[in-house]
Structure formats: C-alpha cells, structure tokens
Amino acid sequence: MTAATILQGRRVRLIPGSPEMAPRFLKWIGDTDTRHLIGGTAYPISLAAEQEFLRVRSKVSWTDGVFFAIEAREDLGGPGSEPVLIGSVELRRFQPEARWCEAGINIGDPAYRGAGYGTE
C-alpha cells in the first residue's frame, strides 16, 4: 500500500506517519546517537507507546502538532524498488497569530545522515 504524498522534492517525499511505521522509528530512537541528536528520552519506549505517538500525530492538531515520515525517492534498489523510509519531520508548538511553529527533522537511518535529505 502506497501512502499519500504530502510534499515531494527531488530526493525525498513526506508522507503521513502511521502506527505501522512504529517498529522502524522505535529502532532509530533506541539508538544512543539518534536519541542524542533529537533530544529524546533516555529510557526505553515500548512499541505500543510509539504506535500511540504516531496515531495521535497522524492527525493535524493545534495542540499535538503534526508528524510526517520522510522517504528517500532515489532508486536505491534497482528498477521497481520502493521508496525507503529514512526519518521524520514534526511540526509542533503552533502559534497561529504569529504564523509560527517549531519544526523537528530526524534522519533516523544513519546511512542517510549528512547527505542533504533533511535540508531538502
């Protein structure tokens, strides 16, 4: 099943996050280096907690923000390969009067860090 594209660039696309992605995100946030980069929790997170986080964040909300998954669009696996889930973008702390929010970008897959995916 292909997720709906929210925003597409040359190398990446943003798609809605979903609870089915929780095992991949859980692996990334369980990594000490990734946790350090995102300022995450210093304690283990359960699969159920990560699934609930993604379920809540999959809906746009002034209070909870919104969460998008980042997929690399490059054909890394040869003809017919699928985009690769590499990280996430979260918008939070909305201040509509100021037309402002905070954005957090996480390239969770270390193989894709430092290659411009987050910048795009």
PDB file of N, CA and C in Angstrom, residues 28 86 107-115 117:
ATOM      1  N   TRP A  28      15.213   3.340  15.562  1.00  0.00           N
ATOM      2  CA  TRP A  28      16.037   4.542  15.481  1.00  0.00           C
ATOM      3  C   TRP A  28      16.149   5.256  16.814  1.00  0.00           C
ATOM      4  N   ILE A  86      13.324   6.900   5.821  1.00  0.00           N
ATOM      5  CA  ILE A  86      14.615   7.282   6.397  1.00  0.00           C
ATOM      6  C   ILE A  86      14.502   8.195   7.611  1.00  0.00           C
ATOM      7  N   ILE A 107      16.668  12.417  10.677  1.00  0.00           N
ATOM      8  CA  ILE A 107      17.070  11.398   9.711  1.00  0.00           C
ATOM      9  C   ILE A 107      17.509  10.219  10.569  1.00  0.00           C
ATOM     10  N   GLY A 108      16.587   9.302  10.786  1.00  0.00           N
ATOM     11  CA  GLY A 108      16.806   8.203  11.714  1.00  0.00           C
ATOM     12  C   GLY A 108      17.763   7.149  11.206  1.00  0.00           C
ATOM     13  N   ASP A 109      17.766   6.918   9.913  1.00  0.00           N
ATOM     14  CA  ASP A 109      18.651   5.918   9.333  1.00  0.00           C
ATOM     15  C   ASP A 109      20.037   6.536   9.173  1.00  0.00           C
ATOM     16  N   PRO A 110      21.030   6.074   9.931  1.00  0.00           N
ATOM     17  CA  PRO A 110      22.369   6.682   9.876  1.00  0.00           C
ATOM     18  C   PRO A 110      22.992   6.695   8.481  1.00  0.00           C
ATOM     19  N   ALA A 111      22.610   5.766   7.627  1.00  0.00           N
ATOM     20  CA  ALA A 111      23.175   5.703   6.274  1.00  0.00           C
ATOM     21  C   ALA A 111      22.802   6.929   5.447  1.00  0.00           C
ATOM     22  N   TYR A 112      21.777   7.664   5.852  1.00  0.00           N
ATOM     23  CA  TYR A 112      21.298   8.811   5.087  1.00  0.00           C
ATOM     24  C   TYR A 112      21.659  10.151   5.725  1.00  0.00           C
ATOM     25  N   ARG A 113      22.297  10.137   6.865  1.00  0.00           N
ATOM     26  CA  ARG A 113      22.670  11.387   7.546  1.00  0.00           C
ATOM     27  C   ARG A 113      23.822  12.069   6.845  1.00  0.00           C
ATOM     28  N   GLY A 114      23.774  13.395   6.845  1.00  0.00           N
ATOM     29  CA  GLY A 114      24.855  14.187   6.271  1.00  0.00           C
ATOM     30  C   GLY A 114      24.865  14.198   4.752  1.00  0.00           C
ATOM     31  N   ALA A 115      23.775  13.765   4.136  1.00  0.00           N
ATOM     32  CA  ALA A 115      23.722  13.688   2.669  1.00  0.00           C
ATOM     33  C   ALA A 115      22.707  14.669   2.070  1.00  0.00           C
ATOM     34  N   TYR A 117      19.420  15.100   2.862  1.00  0.00           N
ATOM     35  CA  TYR A 117      17.999  14.737   2.845  1.00  0.00           C
ATOM     36  C   TYR A 117      17.181  15.622   3.762  1.00  0.00           C
TER      37      TYR A 117
END
